[in-house]
PDB file of C-alpha atoms in Angstrom:
ATOM      1  CA  MET A   1     110.897 -76.140  62.453  1.00 52.00           C
ATOM      2  CA  MET A   2     109.343 -78.557  64.835  1.00 51.00           C
ATOM      3  CA  THR A   3     112.324 -80.666  65.370  1.00 55.00           C
ATOM      4  CA  GLU A   4     112.248 -80.422  69.149  1.00 54.00           C
ATOM      5  CA  ILE A   5     109.075 -82.383  69.827  1.00 52.00           C
ATOM      6  CA  GLU A   6     107.053 -84.596  67.617  1.00 62.00           C
ATOM      7  CA  ASN A   7     104.177 -85.063  70.049  1.00 62.00           C
ATOM      8  CA  PRO A   8     102.609 -82.161  71.893  1.00 60.00           C
ATOM      9  CA  PRO A   9     103.376 -82.016  75.642  1.00 57.00           C
ATOM     10  CA  ARG A  10     100.775 -82.946  78.246  1.00 62.00           C
ATOM     11  CA  ASP A  11      99.762 -81.421  81.559  1.00 60.00           C
ATOM     12  CA  GLY A  12     102.489 -78.781  81.884  1.00 57.00           C
ATOM     13  CA  GLU A  13     105.319 -80.935  80.624  1.00 56.00           C
ATOM     14  CA  GLY A  14     107.983 -79.005  78.767  1.00 55.00           C
ATOM     15  CA  ASP A  15     106.769 -75.453  78.899  1.00 52.00           C
ATOM     16  CA  ARG A  16     109.517 -74.401  76.555  1.00 55.00           C
ATOM     17  CA  ALA A  17     108.648 -77.126  74.114  1.00 51.00           C
ATOM     18  CA  ARG A  18     105.032 -76.207  74.314  1.00 52.00           C
ATOM     19  CA  SER A  19     105.684 -72.571  73.462  1.00 57.00           C
ATOM     20  CA  ALA A  20     107.890 -73.622  70.566  1.00 56.00           C
ATOM     21  CA  TRP A  21     105.216 -75.988  69.381  1.00 52.00           C
ATOM     22  CA  TRP A  22     102.548 -73.242  69.521  1.00 54.00           C
ATOM     23  CA  ARG A  23     104.799 -70.838  67.658  1.00 58.00           C
ATOM     24  CA  GLY A  24     105.302 -73.409  64.936  1.00 57.00           C
ATOM     25  CA  LEU A  25     101.591 -74.122  64.769  1.00 55.00           C
ATOM     26  CA  ARG A  26     100.775 -70.447  64.416  1.00 55.00           C
ATOM     27  CA  VAL A  27     103.410 -69.963  61.725  1.00 55.00           C
ATOM     28  CA  GLY A  28     102.292 -73.066  59.844  1.00 54.00           C
ATOM     29  CA  LEU A  29      98.643 -72.005  59.682  1.00 54.00           C
ATOM     30  CA  ARG A  30      99.311 -68.500  58.493  1.00 55.00           C
ATOM     31  CA  ALA A  31      98.318 -67.728  54.914  1.00 56.00           C
ATOM     32  CA  PRO A  32     101.197 -67.225  52.557  1.00 56.00           C
ATOM     33  CA  SER A  33     102.183 -63.588  52.643  1.00 61.00           C
ATOM     34  CA  THR A  34     101.446 -61.487  49.579  1.00 62.00           C
ATOM     35  CA  PRO A  35     103.335 -58.370  48.783  1.00 65.00           C
ATOM     36  CA  ARG A  36     101.319 -55.297  49.690  1.00 71.00           C
ATOM     37  CA  LEU A  37     101.105 -52.499  47.198  1.00 70.00           C
ATOM     38  CA  ARG A  38     101.581 -49.100  48.700  1.00 73.00           C
ATOM     39  CA  ARG A  39      99.862 -46.130  47.144  1.00 77.00           C
ATOM     40  CA  ALA A  40     101.698 -42.912  46.753  1.00 76.00           C
ATOM     41  CA  VAL A  41     100.050 -40.429  49.059  1.00 75.00           C
ATOM     42  CA  PRO A  42     100.952 -36.797  48.565  1.00 73.00           C
ATOM     43  CA  LEU A  43     102.536 -35.413  51.619  1.00 70.00           C
ATOM     44  CA  PRO A  44     100.935 -32.312  53.017  1.00 68.00           C
ATOM     45  CA  VAL A  45     102.920 -29.159  52.580  1.00 67.00           C
ATOM     46  CA  PRO A  46     103.113 -27.254  55.839  1.00 70.00           C
ATOM     47  CA  GLY A  47     101.116 -24.021  55.805  1.00 67.00           C
ATOM     48  CA  ARG A  48      99.399 -24.732  52.475  1.00 65.00           C
ATOM     49  CA  ASN A  49      95.674 -25.489  52.702  1.00 72.00           C
ATOM     50  CA  GLY A  50      94.422 -24.150  49.343  1.00 76.00           C
ATOM     51  CA  PHE A  51      95.126 -21.754  46.519  1.00 79.00           C
ATOM     52  CA  THR A  52      96.978 -18.556  47.114  1.00 86.00           C
ATOM     53  CA  LEU A  53      95.531 -15.200  46.187  1.00 88.00           C
ATOM     54  CA  VAL A  54      98.090 -14.801  43.414  1.00 90.00           C
ATOM     55  CA  GLU A  55      97.082 -18.130  41.842  1.00 90.00           C
ATOM     56  CA  LEU A  56      93.402 -17.175  41.947  1.00 92.00           C
ATOM     57  CA  MET A  57      94.116 -13.766  40.410  1.00 94.00           C
ATOM     58  CA  VAL A  58      96.098 -15.348  37.564  1.00 95.00           C
ATOM     59  CA  VAL A  59      93.224 -17.716  36.776  1.00 95.00           C
ATOM     60  CA  ILE A  60      90.679 -14.880  36.864  1.00 96.00           C
ATOM     61  CA  VAL A  61      92.810 -12.754  34.522  1.00 96.00           C
ATOM     62  CA  ILE A  62      93.185 -15.655  32.064  1.00 96.00           C
ATOM     63  CA  ILE A  63      89.418 -16.289  32.073  1.00 96.00           C
ATOM     64  CA  GLY A  64      88.804 -12.570  31.539  1.00 96.00           C
ATOM     65  CA  LEU A  65      91.165 -12.475  28.554  1.00 95.00           C
ATOM     66  CA  LEU A  66      89.497 -15.510  26.969  1.00 95.00           C
ATOM     67  CA  ALA A  67      86.027 -14.016  27.508  1.00 94.00           C
ATOM     68  CA  THR A  68      87.141 -10.749  25.916  1.00 93.00           C
ATOM     69  CA  ILE A  69      88.491 -12.542  22.853  1.00 92.00           C
ATOM     70  CA  VAL A  70      85.244 -14.484  22.466  1.00 89.00           C
ATOM     71  CA  VAL A  71      83.083 -11.370  22.802  1.00 89.00           C
ATOM     72  CA  ILE A  72      85.208  -9.430  20.308  1.00 88.00           C
ATOM     73  CA  ASN A  73      84.873 -12.227  17.743  1.00 86.00           C
ATOM     74  CA  VAL A  74      81.205 -13.114  18.358  1.00 84.00           C
ATOM     75  CA  MET A  75      79.563  -9.680  18.481  1.00 83.00           C
ATOM     76  CA  PRO A  76      80.359  -8.701  14.867  1.00 83.00           C
ATOM     77  CA  ALA A  77      79.115 -12.116  13.768  1.00 82.00           C
ATOM     78  CA  ALA A  78      75.747 -11.397  15.416  1.00 82.00           C
ATOM     79  CA  ASP A  79      75.528  -8.063  13.575  1.00 82.00           C
ATOM     80  CA  ARG A  80      76.379  -9.735  10.259  1.00 86.00           C
ATOM     81  CA  ALA A  81      73.768 -12.416  10.956  1.00 88.00           C
ATOM     82  CA  ALA A  82      71.092  -9.761  11.549  1.00 87.00           C
ATOM     83  CA  VAL A  83      71.905  -8.052   8.237  1.00 88.00           C
ATOM     84  CA  THR A  84      71.882 -11.421   6.430  1.00 90.00           C
ATOM     85  CA  LYS A  85      68.486 -12.282   7.935  1.00 91.00           C
ATOM     86  CA  ALA A  86      67.087  -8.911   6.899  1.00 91.00           C
ATOM     87  CA  ARG A  87      68.298  -9.421   3.315  1.00 92.00           C
ATOM     88  CA  ALA A  88      66.781 -12.933   3.216  1.00 92.00           C
ATOM     89  CA  ASP A  89      63.447 -11.687   4.603  1.00 92.00           C
ATOM     90  CA  ILE A  90      63.330  -8.867   2.063  1.00 92.00           C
ATOM     91  CA  ALA A  91      64.054 -11.330  -0.766  1.00 93.00           C
ATOM     92  CA  THR A  92      61.243 -13.608   0.445  1.00 91.00           C
ATOM     93  CA  LEU A  93      58.783 -10.708   0.728  1.00 92.00           C
ATOM     94  CA  GLU A  94      59.836  -9.498  -2.726  1.00 92.00           C
ATOM     95  CA  GLN A  95      58.962 -12.920  -4.163  1.00 91.00           C
ATOM     96  CA  GLY A  96      55.620 -12.738  -2.355  1.00 92.00           C
ATOM     97  CA  VAL A  97      54.879  -9.320  -3.899  1.00 92.00           C
ATOM     98  CA  ASP A  98      55.817 -10.678  -7.342  1.00 91.00           C
ATOM     99  CA  LEU A  99      53.440 -13.615  -6.801  1.00 91.00           C
ATOM    100  CA  TYR A 100      50.728 -11.156  -5.738  1.00 92.00           C
ATOM    101  CA  HIS A 101      51.357  -9.282  -8.992  1.00 92.00           C
ATOM    102  CA  LEU A 102      50.996 -12.501 -11.020  1.00 91.00           C
ATOM    103  CA  ASN A 103      47.700 -13.357  -9.316  1.00 90.00           C
ATOM    104  CA  ASN A 104      46.132  -9.871  -9.326  1.00 90.00           C
ATOM    105  CA  ARG A 105      47.886  -8.178 -12.261  1.00 91.00           C
ATOM    106  CA  ARG A 106      48.895  -5.314 -10.013  1.00 91.00           C
ATOM    107  CA  TYR A 107      51.228  -4.652  -7.097  1.00 91.00           C
ATOM    108  CA  PRO A 108      49.792  -3.892  -3.674  1.00 92.00           C
ATOM    109  CA  THR A 109      49.382  -0.189  -3.032  1.00 90.00           C
ATOM    110  CA  SER A 110      51.315   1.599  -0.302  1.00 89.00           C
ATOM    111  CA  GLU A 111      48.093   1.770   1.725  1.00 90.00           C
ATOM    112  CA  GLU A 112      47.561  -2.006   1.438  1.00 89.00           C
ATOM    113  CA  GLY A 113      51.217  -2.600   2.215  1.00 88.00           C
ATOM    114  CA  LEU A 114      52.599  -6.048   2.905  1.00 90.00           C
ATOM    115  CA  GLU A 115      49.388  -6.991   4.725  1.00 91.00           C
ATOM    116  CA  ALA A 116      47.954  -7.661   1.246  1.00 90.00           C
ATOM    117  CA  LEU A 117      50.239 -10.719   1.064  1.00 89.00           C
ATOM    118  CA  VAL A 118      48.654 -12.130   4.224  1.00 88.00           C
ATOM    119  CA  ALA A 119      45.134 -11.317   2.976  1.00 88.00           C
ATOM    120  CA  ALA A 120      45.876 -13.039  -0.354  1.00 87.00           C
ATOM    121  CA  ASP A 121      47.175 -16.071   1.558  1.00 87.00           C
ATOM    122  CA  ILE A 122      50.640 -15.780   0.016  1.00 87.00           C
ATOM    123  CA  VAL A 123      52.445 -15.633   3.365  1.00 88.00           C
ATOM    124  CA  ARG A 124      51.125 -16.874   6.718  1.00 89.00           C
ATOM    125  CA  ARG A 125      52.415 -13.933   8.717  1.00 89.00           C
ATOM    126  CA  LEU A 126      54.668 -10.972   8.147  1.00 90.00           C
ATOM    127  CA  PRO A 127      58.049 -11.247   9.822  1.00 90.00           C
ATOM    128  CA  ASP A 128      59.608  -8.369  11.718  1.00 89.00           C
ATOM    129  CA  ASP A 129      63.126  -7.307  10.881  1.00 89.00           C
ATOM    130  CA  PRO A 130      65.935  -8.593  13.151  1.00 89.00           C
ATOM    131  CA  TRP A 131      65.603  -5.438  15.273  1.00 88.00           C
ATOM    132  CA  SER A 132      61.857  -6.069  15.919  1.00 88.00           C
ATOM    133  CA  ASN A 133      60.599  -3.351  13.560  1.00 89.00           C
ATOM    134  CA  PRO A 134      58.128  -3.991  10.721  1.00 90.00           C
ATOM    135  CA  TYR A 135      59.412  -4.051   7.156  1.00 91.00           C
ATOM    136  CA  ARG A 136      58.434  -0.963   5.155  1.00 91.00           C
ATOM    137  CA  TYR A 137      56.692  -1.194   1.787  1.00 92.00           C
ATOM    138  CA  SER A 138      56.150   1.563  -0.740  1.00 90.00           C
ATOM    139  CA  ALA A 139      54.696   1.502  -4.244  1.00 85.00           C
ATOM    140  CA  PRO A 140      55.964   2.896  -6.540  1.00 87.00           C
ATOM    141  CA  GLY A 141      59.459   2.269  -5.290  1.00 82.00           C
ATOM    142  CA  ARG A 142      62.713   4.147  -5.542  1.00 84.00           C
ATOM    143  CA  ASP A 143      64.833   4.388  -8.679  1.00 83.00           C
ATOM    144  CA  GLY A 144      61.899   3.592 -11.025  1.00 84.00           C
ATOM    145  CA  ARG A 145      61.104   0.235  -9.407  1.00 89.00           C
ATOM    146  CA  PRO A 146      57.491  -0.842  -9.028  1.00 90.00           C
ATOM    147  CA  PHE A 147      57.888  -1.290  -5.242  1.00 91.00           C
ATOM    148  CA  THR A 148      60.445  -1.090  -2.442  1.00 91.00           C
ATOM    149  CA  ILE A 149      60.698  -3.247   0.671  1.00 92.00           C
ATOM    150  CA  ALA A 150      63.082  -1.893   3.284  1.00 91.00           C
ATOM    151  CA  THR A 151      64.160  -1.895   6.890  1.00 90.00           C
ATOM    152  CA  TRP A 152      65.749   1.099   8.593  1.00 86.00           C
ATOM    153  CA  GLY A 153      68.385  -0.912  10.446  1.00 81.00           C
ATOM    154  CA  ALA A 154      69.106  -1.263  14.134  1.00 79.00           C
ATOM    155  CA  ASP A 155      68.247   2.314  15.083  1.00 80.00           C
ATOM    156  CA  GLY A 156      64.797   2.220  13.406  1.00 75.00           C
ATOM    157  CA  ARG A 157      65.411   5.588  11.724  1.00 76.00           C
ATOM    158  CA  GLU A 158      65.945   6.362   8.089  1.00 81.00           C
ATOM    159  CA  GLY A 159      69.586   6.659   7.025  1.00 76.00           C
ATOM    160  CA  GLY A 160      72.603   5.625   9.039  1.00 74.00           C
ATOM    161  CA  THR A 161      75.821   3.710   8.583  1.00 77.00           C
ATOM    162  CA  GLY A 162      77.135   0.362   9.734  1.00 73.00           C
ATOM    163  CA  GLU A 163      74.574  -1.518  11.810  1.00 76.00           C
ATOM    164  CA  ASN A 164      72.110   1.377  11.449  1.00 78.00           C
ATOM    165  CA  GLU A 165      72.260   1.363   7.652  1.00 82.00           C
ATOM    166  CA  ASP A 166      69.012   0.977   5.715  1.00 83.00           C
ATOM    167  CA  ILE A 167      68.564  -2.307   3.817  1.00 87.00           C
ATOM    168  CA  SER A 168      66.226  -2.566   0.837  1.00 86.00           C
ATOM    169  CA  ASN A 169      65.589  -4.589  -2.323  1.00 83.00           C
TER     170      ASN A 169
END
């Protein structure tokens, strides 16, 4: 590249040679070029700055459908869980009354109720049914049983069907 002049010119000699020499010097000192990677940048679409109303409505409808499916499947499970809890509580209280009978050779009277289990230190506290009503105790019980423990269901009234059905031992 620098075949024209081997020694740099002095005091204005060979202006052309000097410029060629400087060009060669600048080219020679430059770092070897590395290929530059170009990132793909999405090109803006004219007139499109966000989501359209139709796209937003479709997303809202899809979310609404999914929420409806979840609610339809979860709500009956909550009702079944409340009934299962009531049955488990009644079974536990029934065992407590049986233990009271073993200790005292008698069942608690209807007047004493389930509070007799707390007084006898058989249970720490009496649970409420899943619908926040107290469990009902009667002695003698129905169908010739010595006692009955019951809950009147979600409506808190005797009788009913479905979620409002009475549950007893």
